[in-house]
mmCIF file of C-alpha atoms in Angstrom:
data_model
loop_
_atom_site.group_PDB
_atom_site.id
_atom_site.type_symbol
_atom_site.label_atom_id
_atom_site.label_comp_id
_atom_site.label_asym_id
_atom_site.label_seq_id
_atom_site.Cartn_x
_atom_site.Cartn_y
_atom_site.Cartn_z
ATOM 1 C CA MET X 26 12.152 62.804 -78.240
ATOM 2 C CA LEU X 27 12.579 59.026 -78.542
ATOM 3 C CA MET X 28 9.557 58.801 -80.862
ATOM 4 C CA ARG X 29 10.952 61.550 -83.090
ATOM 5 C CA GLN X 30 14.345 59.837 -83.192
ATOM 6 C CA LYS X 31 12.687 56.571 -84.236
ATOM 7 C CA GLU X 32 10.692 58.280 -86.998
ATOM 8 C CA PHE X 33 13.774 60.146 -88.217
ATOM 9 C CA SER X 34 15.740 56.886 -88.227
ATOM 10 C CA GLN X 35 13.069 55.185 -90.341
ATOM 11 C CA GLN X 36 13.256 57.987 -92.885
ATOM 12 C CA VAL X 37 17.063 57.691 -92.931
ATOM 13 C CA ASP X 38 16.684 53.999 -93.763
ATOM 14 C CA VAL X 39 14.273 54.807 -96.598
ATOM 15 C CA TYR X 40 16.612 57.481 -97.949
ATOM 16 C CA LEU X 41 19.655 55.194 -97.892
ATOM 17 C CA LYS X 42 17.738 52.482 -99.755
ATOM 18 C CA THR X 43 17.226 54.935 -102.620
ATOM 19 C CA ALA X 44 20.870 56.095 -102.633
ATOM 20 C CA HIS X 45 21.744 53.935 -105.639
ATOM 21 C CA VAL X 46 19.388 56.061 -107.766
ATOM 22 C CA VAL X 47 21.174 59.354 -107.034
ATOM 23 C CA HIS X 48 24.046 58.859 -109.478
ATOM 24 C CA ARG X 49 21.661 58.796 -112.412
ATOM 25 C CA GLY X 50 18.913 60.770 -110.690
ATOM 26 C CA ILE X 51 20.668 64.130 -110.163
ATOM 27 C CA ARG X 52 22.479 65.229 -113.296
ATOM 28 C CA ASN X 53 24.967 67.651 -111.727
ATOM 29 C CA ILE X 54 25.948 65.626 -108.672
ATOM 30 C CA ALA X 55 29.121 63.570 -108.358
ATOM 31 C CA THR X 56 29.333 62.213 -104.818
ATOM 32 C CA THR X 57 29.397 59.050 -102.726
ATOM 33 C CA ILE X 58 26.631 58.398 -100.215
ATOM 34 C CA ASP X 59 27.329 56.632 -96.926
ATOM 35 C CA ALA X 60 26.210 56.915 -93.312
ATOM 36 C CA VAL X 61 27.666 57.576 -89.866
ATOM 37 C CA GLY X 62 26.305 56.800 -86.423
ATOM 38 C CA GLN X 63 24.478 53.796 -85.029
ATOM 39 C CA GLY X 64 20.879 52.695 -84.579
ATOM 40 C CA THR X 65 18.352 55.492 -84.331
ATOM 41 C CA LEU X 66 21.166 58.069 -84.462
ATOM 42 C CA ARG X 67 22.469 57.145 -87.902
ATOM 43 C CA VAL X 68 22.476 59.837 -90.615
ATOM 44 C CA PRO X 69 23.441 59.960 -94.306
ATOM 45 C CA VAL X 70 26.701 61.575 -95.386
ATOM 46 C CA THR X 71 28.096 62.589 -98.768
ATOM 47 C CA ILE X 72 31.798 62.234 -99.535
ATOM 48 C CA ASN X 73 33.468 64.434 -102.137
ATOM 49 C CA SER X 74 37.059 64.678 -103.356
ATOM 50 C CA SER X 75 37.279 67.892 -105.386
ATOM 51 C CA GLU X 76 34.960 66.763 -108.177
ATOM 52 C CA ARG X 77 34.251 69.660 -110.519
ATOM 53 C CA CYS X 78 30.908 70.952 -111.783
ATOM 54 C CA ASN X 79 28.991 69.868 -108.704
ATOM 55 C CA SER X 80 25.778 71.436 -107.470
ATOM 56 C CA TRP X 81 26.085 73.644 -104.407
ATOM 57 C CA ILE X 82 24.314 71.082 -102.216
ATOM 58 C CA CYS X 83 27.529 69.065 -101.992
ATOM 59 C CA SER X 84 30.184 71.570 -103.131
ATOM 60 C CA PRO X 85 31.347 74.422 -100.863
ATOM 61 C CA TYR X 86 33.265 75.894 -103.824
ATOM 62 C CA THR X 87 30.055 76.156 -105.843
ATOM 63 C CA THR X 88 28.232 77.642 -102.834
ATOM 64 C CA TYR X 89 30.738 80.334 -101.934
ATOM 65 C CA VAL X 90 32.244 81.112 -105.340
ATOM 66 C CA SER X 91 30.225 80.043 -108.401
ATOM 67 C CA TYR X 92 26.734 80.564 -106.961
ATOM 68 C CA ALA X 93 27.800 83.703 -105.089
ATOM 69 C CA ALA X 94 29.101 85.190 -108.350
ATOM 70 C CA GLU X 95 25.757 84.505 -110.040
ATOM 71 C CA GLU X 96 23.874 86.073 -107.122
ATOM 72 C CA LEU X 97 26.014 89.196 -107.392
ATOM 73 C CA GLU X 98 25.160 89.515 -111.084
ATOM 74 C CA ARG X 99 21.441 89.179 -110.324
ATOM 75 C CA PHE X 100 21.764 91.563 -107.391
ATOM 76 C CA GLY X 101 23.354 94.195 -109.590
ATOM 77 C CA HIS X 102 24.034 96.739 -106.832
ATOM 78 C CA PRO X 103 26.715 99.115 -108.229
ATOM 79 C CA LEU X 104 28.382 99.574 -104.851
ATOM 80 C CA TYR X 105 28.979 95.870 -104.340
ATOM 81 C CA THR X 106 28.967 93.980 -107.635
ATOM 82 C CA LYS X 107 32.426 94.743 -109.032
ATOM 83 C CA PRO X 108 34.499 94.637 -105.829
ATOM 84 C CA LEU X 109 32.720 91.548 -104.508
ATOM 85 C CA SER X 110 32.986 89.778 -107.875
ATOM 86 C CA PHE X 111 36.734 90.402 -107.784
ATOM 87 C CA LEU X 112 36.839 89.111 -104.200
ATOM 88 C CA CYS X 113 34.950 85.966 -105.272
ATOM 89 C CA GLN X 114 37.498 85.319 -108.016
ATOM 90 C CA MET X 115 40.452 85.733 -105.653
ATOM 91 C CA LEU X 116 38.748 83.655 -102.983
ATOM 92 C CA GLY X 117 37.961 80.930 -105.504
ATOM 93 C CA ASN X 118 41.610 80.450 -106.389
ATOM 94 C CA LEU X 119 42.503 80.263 -102.709
ATOM 95 C CA LEU X 120 39.739 77.773 -101.939
ATOM 96 C CA LEU X 121 40.744 75.505 -104.802
ATOM 97 C CA SER X 122 44.353 75.480 -103.617
ATOM 98 C CA ALA X 123 43.102 74.468 -100.164
ATOM 99 C CA ARG X 124 41.017 71.598 -101.612
ATOM 100 C CA ILE X 125 37.803 73.125 -100.326
ATOM 101 C CA ASP X 126 35.713 70.382 -101.953
ATOM 102 C CA ASP X 127 37.473 67.536 -100.161
ATOM 103 C CA THR X 128 34.472 67.316 -97.883
ATOM 104 C CA VAL X 129 32.301 64.954 -95.909
ATOM 105 C CA THR X 130 28.882 66.529 -95.356
ATOM 106 C CA VAL X 131 27.062 64.972 -92.418
ATOM 107 C CA ASN X 132 23.262 64.627 -92.525
ATOM 108 C CA ASN X 133 23.222 65.615 -96.188
ATOM 109 C CA TRP X 134 20.000 64.546 -97.913
ATOM 110 C CA LEU X 135 21.028 66.159 -101.230
ATOM 111 C CA VAL X 136 18.273 68.744 -101.002
ATOM 112 C CA SER X 137 18.546 72.487 -100.464
ATOM 113 C CA THR X 138 17.524 72.342 -96.797
ATOM 114 C CA ASN X 139 18.569 69.512 -94.497
ATOM 115 C CA CYS X 140 16.519 68.947 -91.334
ATOM 116 C CA TYR X 141 18.142 67.743 -88.127
ATOM 117 C CA PRO X 142 16.954 65.302 -85.450
ATOM 118 C CA GLU X 143 17.101 65.997 -81.752
ATOM 119 C CA ALA X 144 20.504 64.688 -80.718
ATOM 120 C CA PRO X 145 22.631 64.890 -77.571
ATOM 121 C CA ILE X 146 26.086 66.479 -77.670
ATOM 122 C CA LYS X 147 27.824 63.112 -77.376
ATOM 123 C CA THR X 148 26.159 62.066 -80.630
ATOM 124 C CA VAL X 149 27.569 65.126 -82.420
ATOM 125 C CA ASN X 150 31.044 64.321 -81.141
ATOM 126 C CA GLY X 151 30.640 60.699 -82.159
ATOM 127 C CA TRP X 152 29.684 61.616 -85.729
ATOM 128 C CA ILE X 153 32.684 63.937 -86.009
ATOM 129 C CA GLU X 154 35.094 61.356 -84.584
ATOM 130 C CA GLU X 155 33.794 58.631 -86.887
ATOM 131 C CA SER X 156 33.978 60.913 -89.935
ATOM 132 C CA VAL X 157 37.534 62.020 -89.150
ATOM 133 C CA SER X 158 38.581 58.404 -88.610
ATOM 134 C CA ARG X 159 37.090 57.177 -91.892
ATOM 135 C CA TRP X 160 37.952 60.219 -94.041
ATOM 136 C CA PRO X 161 41.005 61.831 -92.403
ATOM 137 C CA SER X 162 41.893 64.095 -95.358
ATOM 138 C CA HIS X 163 38.427 65.673 -95.576
ATOM 139 C CA ALA X 164 36.849 68.612 -93.784
ATOM 140 C CA ILE X 165 33.624 67.694 -91.973
ATOM 141 C CA TRP X 166 30.670 69.923 -92.903
ATOM 142 C CA PHE X 167 27.169 70.325 -91.466
ATOM 143 C CA ARG X 168 24.811 72.417 -93.676
ATOM 144 C CA SER X 169 21.427 74.080 -93.110
ATOM 145 C CA LEU X 170 21.833 75.295 -89.528
ATOM 146 C CA ASN X 171 20.044 78.338 -88.112
ATOM 147 C CA ARG X 172 19.709 79.879 -84.671
ATOM 148 C CA ARG X 173 15.935 79.514 -84.502
ATOM 149 C CA TYR X 174 15.420 75.823 -85.271
ATOM 150 C CA THR X 175 18.857 74.282 -84.665
ATOM 151 C CA SER X 176 20.400 76.444 -81.936
ATOM 152 C CA GLU X 177 21.369 73.382 -79.859
ATOM 153 C CA TRP X 178 23.184 71.955 -82.862
ATOM 154 C CA LEU X 179 25.067 75.195 -83.402
ATOM 155 C CA SER X 180 26.096 75.267 -79.751
ATOM 156 C CA ALA X 181 27.143 71.605 -79.749
ATOM 157 C CA LEU X 182 29.102 71.902 -82.980
ATOM 158 C CA THR X 183 30.964 75.062 -81.956
ATOM 159 C CA ALA X 184 31.747 73.417 -78.604
ATOM 160 C CA ALA X 185 33.156 70.458 -80.552
ATOM 161 C CA GLY X 186 35.534 72.800 -82.410
ATOM 162 C CA CYS X 187 33.594 73.677 -85.569
ATOM 163 C CA ILE X 188 33.747 77.115 -87.156
ATOM 164 C CA LEU X 189 30.591 78.734 -88.564
ATOM 165 C CA ILE X 190 30.287 79.990 -92.148
ATOM 166 C CA PRO X 191 27.114 81.905 -93.157
ATOM 167 C CA SER X 192 25.607 80.746 -96.448
ATOM 168 C CA ARG X 193 22.213 82.427 -97.089
ATOM 169 C CA GLN X 194 19.096 83.896 -95.487
ATOM 170 C CA VAL X 195 16.155 81.529 -95.155
ATOM 171 C CA TYR X 196 12.527 82.092 -94.147
ATOM 172 C CA LEU X 197 10.908 80.161 -91.310
ATOM 173 C CA PHE X 198 7.292 79.753 -90.210
ATOM 174 C CA ASP X 199 6.764 78.531 -86.653
ATOM 175 C CA CYS X 200 3.010 77.982 -86.719
ATOM 176 C CA ILE X 201 0.668 78.080 -89.698
ATOM 177 C CA GLN X 202 -3.031 78.554 -88.992
ATOM 178 C CA ALA X 203 -5.657 78.423 -91.724
ATOM 179 C CA ASN X 204 -7.992 80.913 -90.106
ATOM 180 C CA ALA X 205 -8.703 84.629 -89.768
ATOM 181 C CA ARG X 206 -5.600 85.187 -87.647
ATOM 182 C CA THR X 207 -3.225 84.428 -90.497
ATOM 183 C CA PRO X 208 -1.701 87.279 -92.550
ATOM 184 C CA LYS X 209 -4.135 88.487 -95.192
ATOM 185 C CA ASN X 210 -1.847 87.414 -98.040
ATOM 186 C CA LEU X 211 -1.861 83.888 -96.675
ATOM 187 C CA ARG X 212 -5.665 83.938 -96.408
ATOM 188 C CA TRP X 213 -5.839 84.961 -100.070
ATOM 189 C CA ASP X 214 -3.512 82.063 -100.925
ATOM 190 C CA PHE X 215 -5.742 79.585 -99.100
ATOM 191 C CA ALA X 216 -8.709 80.964 -101.031
ATOM 192 C CA LEU X 217 -6.811 80.377 -104.274
ATOM 193 C CA LEU X 218 -6.030 76.845 -103.133
ATOM 194 C CA ASP X 219 -9.743 76.157 -102.683
ATOM 195 C CA GLN X 220 -10.364 77.237 -106.268
ATOM 196 C CA TRP X 221 -7.872 74.648 -107.549
ATOM 197 C CA ARG X 222 -8.890 71.632 -105.465
ATOM 198 C CA ASN X 223 -10.599 69.859 -108.357
ATOM 199 C CA ARG X 224 -7.383 70.241 -110.386
ATOM 200 C CA ARG X 225 -5.133 68.748 -107.689
ATOM 201 C CA SER X 226 -3.264 65.565 -108.620
ATOM 202 C CA ASP X 227 -1.290 63.550 -106.045
ATOM 203 C CA ALA X 228 1.629 61.439 -107.236
ATOM 204 C CA ASN X 229 -0.093 58.150 -106.381
ATOM 205 C CA THR X 230 -2.231 58.774 -109.497
ATOM 206 C CA TRP X 231 0.666 59.715 -111.790
ATOM 207 C CA ASN X 232 2.128 57.814 -114.718
ATOM 208 C CA SER X 233 5.701 58.020 -116.020
ATOM 209 C CA ALA X 234 4.847 60.962 -118.301
ATOM 210 C CA ASP X 235 3.698 62.968 -115.271
ATOM 211 C CA TYR X 236 7.068 62.482 -113.563
ATOM 212 C CA VAL X 237 8.809 63.654 -116.729
ATOM 213 C CA GLN X 238 6.564 66.727 -116.767
ATOM 214 C CA ALA X 239 7.304 67.357 -113.078
ATOM 215 C CA GLU X 240 11.019 67.337 -113.888
ATOM 216 C CA LYS X 241 10.428 69.879 -116.667
ATOM 217 C CA LEU X 242 8.388 72.174 -114.419
ATOM 218 C CA TYR X 243 11.054 72.115 -111.708
ATOM 219 C CA GLY X 244 13.660 72.883 -114.362
ATOM 220 C CA LYS X 245 11.713 75.860 -115.719
ATOM 221 C CA LEU X 246 11.804 77.542 -112.329
ATOM 222 C CA TYR X 247 14.946 76.434 -110.511
ATOM 223 C CA LEU X 248 17.294 75.848 -113.443
ATOM 224 C CA GLU X 249 16.144 78.219 -116.202
ATOM 225 C CA LYS X 250 14.906 81.142 -114.095
ATOM 226 C CA TYR X 251 17.402 80.845 -111.235
ATOM 227 C CA SER X 252 20.573 78.791 -111.718
ATOM 228 C CA LYS X 253 21.799 75.570 -113.287
ATOM 229 C CA LEU X 254 23.947 75.214 -110.164
ATOM 230 C CA ASN X 255 20.805 74.124 -108.330
ATOM 231 C CA PRO X 256 20.422 70.338 -108.171
ATOM 232 C CA GLN X 257 19.176 69.015 -111.494
ATOM 233 C CA TYR X 258 16.696 66.397 -110.332
ATOM 234 C CA THR X 259 15.388 63.932 -112.891
ATOM 235 C CA SER X 260 12.084 62.121 -113.194
ATOM 236 C CA THR X 261 13.920 58.943 -112.180
ATOM 237 C CA LEU X 262 14.794 60.339 -108.766
ATOM 238 C CA LEU X 263 11.422 62.049 -108.246
ATOM 239 C CA SER X 264 9.701 58.742 -108.927
ATOM 240 C CA ALA X 265 12.043 56.788 -106.636
ATOM 241 C CA TRP X 266 11.668 59.204 -103.709
ATOM 242 C CA SER X 267 7.908 59.439 -104.209
ATOM 243 C CA ASN X 268 7.370 55.674 -104.427
ATOM 244 C CA ALA X 269 9.522 55.183 -101.323
ATOM 245 C CA GLY X 270 7.297 57.593 -99.398
ATOM 246 C CA LEU X 271 10.127 60.048 -98.794
ATOM 247 C CA LEU X 272 8.830 62.887 -100.967
ATOM 248 C CA SER X 273 5.177 63.958 -101.072
ATOM 249 C CA LEU X 274 4.578 65.148 -104.631
ATOM 250 C CA ILE X 275 1.441 67.135 -105.449
ATOM 251 C CA GLY X 276 0.600 68.609 -108.824
ATOM 252 C CA TYR X 277 -2.092 70.783 -110.386
ATOM 253 C CA ARG X 278 -3.458 70.225 -113.880
ATOM 254 C CA SER X 279 -4.687 72.522 -116.618
ATOM 255 C CA ALA X 280 -8.139 72.144 -118.155
ATOM 256 C CA ASN X 281 -6.694 69.712 -120.705
ATOM 257 C CA GLY X 282 -5.195 67.492 -117.982
ATOM 258 C CA GLU X 283 -1.523 68.478 -118.243
ATOM 259 C CA LEU X 284 0.494 69.127 -115.101
ATOM 260 C CA ILE X 285 1.318 72.832 -114.923
ATOM 261 C CA ALA X 286 2.536 73.130 -111.318
ATOM 262 C CA VAL X 287 4.191 70.735 -108.876
ATOM 263 C CA ILE X 288 5.523 70.759 -105.340
ATOM 264 C CA GLY X 289 7.495 68.060 -103.542
ATOM 265 C CA MET X 290 7.507 68.161 -99.734
ATOM 266 C CA LEU X 291 9.990 66.511 -97.392
ATOM 267 C CA GLU X 292 8.876 66.146 -93.758
ATOM 268 C CA LEU X 293 11.541 65.453 -91.143
ATOM 269 C CA ASP X 294 11.448 65.860 -87.368
ATOM 270 C CA GLY X 295 8.516 68.242 -87.275
ATOM 271 C CA THR X 296 9.647 70.479 -90.132
ATOM 272 C CA VAL X 297 8.259 70.634 -93.667
ATOM 273 C CA THR X 298 10.500 71.751 -96.530
ATOM 274 C CA ALA X 299 9.890 71.937 -100.273
ATOM 275 C CA PRO X 300 12.955 70.834 -102.260
ATOM 276 C CA ILE X 301 10.826 70.522 -105.406
ATOM 277 C CA VAL X 302 8.895 73.551 -106.642
ATOM 278 C CA GLY X 303 8.069 74.130 -110.289
ATOM 279 C CA TYR X 304 5.452 75.533 -112.599
ATOM 280 C CA ASP X 305 4.975 76.563 -116.213
ATOM 281 C CA THR X 306 6.615 79.991 -116.150
ATOM 282 C CA SER X 307 5.209 80.830 -119.592
ATOM 283 C CA LEU X 308 1.645 80.962 -118.251
ATOM 284 C CA PRO X 309 0.138 84.263 -117.073
ATOM 285 C CA GLN X 310 1.215 85.401 -113.616
ATOM 286 C CA ARG X 311 -2.427 86.132 -112.740
ATOM 287 C CA LEU X 312 -2.990 82.369 -112.368
ATOM 288 C CA GLY X 313 -0.957 82.560 -109.148
ATOM 289 C CA LEU X 314 0.752 79.187 -109.587
ATOM 290 C CA TYR X 315 3.616 79.978 -107.200
ATOM 291 C CA ARG X 316 1.100 81.190 -104.595
ATOM 292 C CA LEU X 317 -0.852 77.990 -105.139
ATOM 293 C CA LEU X 318 2.184 75.797 -104.455
ATOM 294 C CA MET X 319 3.174 77.730 -101.344
ATOM 295 C CA ALA X 320 -0.407 77.503 -100.064
ATOM 296 C CA THR X 321 -0.134 73.720 -100.496
ATOM 297 C CA ILE X 322 2.826 73.446 -98.139
ATOM 298 C CA PHE X 323 1.258 75.910 -95.691
ATOM 299 C CA GLU X 324 -1.922 73.841 -95.621
ATOM 300 C CA ARG X 325 0.100 70.694 -94.937
ATOM 301 C CA ALA X 326 1.845 72.425 -92.024
ATOM 302 C CA ALA X 327 -1.472 73.692 -90.628
ATOM 303 C CA GLU X 328 -2.993 70.197 -90.806
ATOM 304 C CA THR X 329 -0.065 68.477 -89.096
ATOM 305 C CA GLY X 330 1.131 71.175 -86.686
ATOM 306 C CA GLN X 331 4.573 71.229 -88.262
ATOM 307 C CA ARG X 332 6.761 74.258 -88.816
ATOM 308 C CA VAL X 333 7.983 75.287 -92.272
ATOM 309 C CA ASN X 334 11.429 76.105 -93.629
ATOM 310 C CA LEU X 335 10.882 77.758 -97.015
ATOM 311 C CA SER X 336 14.579 78.103 -97.808
ATOM 312 C CA ALA X 337 15.946 81.250 -99.497
ATOM 313 C CA GLY X 338 14.630 83.543 -102.232
ATOM 314 C CA ALA X 339 11.333 85.363 -102.861
ATOM 315 C CA ALA X 340 11.972 87.339 -99.668
ATOM 316 C CA GLY X 341 9.131 89.842 -100.084
ATOM 317 C CA PHE X 342 6.598 87.098 -100.797
ATOM 318 C CA LYS X 343 7.599 85.121 -97.710
ATOM 319 C CA ARG X 344 7.737 88.123 -95.367
ATOM 320 C CA LEU X 345 4.185 89.127 -96.329
ATOM 321 C CA ARG X 346 3.026 85.682 -95.194
ATOM 322 C CA GLY X 347 4.754 85.838 -91.830
ATOM 323 C CA GLY X 348 8.130 84.387 -92.760
ATOM 324 C CA ILE X 349 10.859 84.992 -90.185
ATOM 325 C CA PRO X 350 14.286 85.683 -91.745
ATOM 326 C CA GLU X 351 17.216 83.747 -90.302
ATOM 327 C CA ILE X 352 20.798 83.424 -91.466
ATOM 328 C CA GLU X 353 21.716 79.856 -92.346
ATOM 329 C CA TYR X 354 25.165 78.537 -91.473
ATOM 330 C CA SER X 355 27.450 75.656 -92.229
ATOM 331 C CA ALA X 356 29.507 74.311 -89.320
ATOM 332 C CA VAL X 357 32.917 72.969 -90.362
ATOM 333 C CA TYR X 358 35.316 70.789 -88.396
ATOM 334 C CA SER X 359 38.898 70.974 -89.668
ATOM 335 C CA ARG X 360 41.184 70.568 -86.630
ATOM 336 C CA HIS X 361 42.664 67.376 -88.075
ATOM 337 C CA LEU X 362 43.680 69.036 -91.362
ATOM 338 C CA PRO X 363 46.995 70.717 -92.268
ATOM 339 C CA ALA X 364 47.389 74.297 -91.018
ATOM 340 C CA VAL X 365 47.120 75.862 -94.489
ATOM 341 C CA ARG X 366 43.721 74.323 -95.136
ATOM 342 C CA ARG X 367 42.487 75.287 -91.665
ATOM 343 C CA HIS X 368 43.590 78.894 -92.174
ATOM 344 C CA VAL X 369 41.791 79.136 -95.518
ATOM 345 C CA LEU X 370 38.542 77.858 -93.977
ATOM 346 C CA SER X 371 38.935 80.353 -91.135
ATOM 347 C CA ALA X 372 39.450 83.151 -93.667
ATOM 348 C CA LEU X 373 36.287 82.087 -95.517
ATOM 349 C CA SER X 374 34.380 82.166 -92.235
ATOM 350 C CA ILE X 375 35.617 85.664 -91.390
ATOM 351 C CA LEU X 376 34.828 87.054 -94.838
ATOM 352 C CA ALA X 377 31.364 85.477 -94.921
ATOM 353 C CA ARG X 378 30.492 86.714 -91.429
ATOM 354 C CA ARG X 379 31.889 90.233 -91.776
ATOM 355 C CA ILE X 380 30.934 90.966 -95.386
ATOM 356 C CA GLY X 381 28.436 88.391 -96.608
ATOM 357 C CA GLU X 382 26.129 88.191 -93.601
ATOM 358 C CA PRO X 383 25.486 91.958 -93.252
ATOM 359 C CA ILE X 384 24.669 92.176 -96.975
ATOM 360 C CA MET X 385 22.274 89.199 -96.704
ATOM 361 C CA ARG X 386 20.464 90.854 -93.810
ATOM 362 C CA LYS X 387 20.322 94.340 -95.338
ATOM 363 C CA TYR X 388 19.161 93.309 -98.786
ATOM 364 C CA GLU X 389 17.114 90.260 -97.706
ATOM 365 C CA LEU X 390 19.102 87.831 -99.853
#
């Protein structure tokens, strides 16, 4: 545990040294980056004060209203779309009146999935107390929690007085093995990976044009195909995180040498995530570029013995490769806030647990 804490702390230090790049490195982020805690138990935090047009990774309003409305449109289920869209609109007005985006998000790395260190309960309480003392008018949020990988955190945070708000369904992989015991779809993906090895291009060989192309490829998938509410990472930030050793960027080139697929992996406390995934969506699907990128992260996990959190989306694809669905939660501490704001957060929690969570589970969202 002490070794993991030390490694996590070193990565926190690297991340904080690149914090000055974020303001020009993520186009749709307006936030302040700081830290709470001491020594090897220090973590980054983001501080927001109702800035508008923020990505969901630092805006609860965008998560539970704007992004939810877009998901409902894509979902298109006639039984749910209209009534839930109306509910989102009504909820949005209520959340704005309660200053939902006056938030401090603890352990926020400004990626879709935050990983957590092993930490005793007293550390959790200390982070909350420090955050409340420094930002007394803000709710204290912890994102990216699930019962499989962060059950101790959920228990500690609820014991400290946090309420839980479901956000999405993610897919987890406990143990990846590159052998005959893996699901057949995963074996096929590893075979595809072997076919592309001579086209692989790690970021330590890239020039500035490659980082620009990586930004474009990420944008084609996450911004154009999915939502512009996803973080809009720029080549500036990709380069800074890669050069600092925080993000492992791997690309694949076409026959003429152009990058056509890219994945960026973040490895924290024994878990691998992929905040950067992108490929040329105009190319034929038979090339299997998405499969290729997922095989890259699976191979990394198999080599290092790490588990994988593949975030949300592409549910069928991930289930066929052994992905375990888990509901992801935010834990929110608001006991120091006025009663009206506390009641609104409690109402959001009830609605998300009683309506949102069953729909996520049933329709694999």
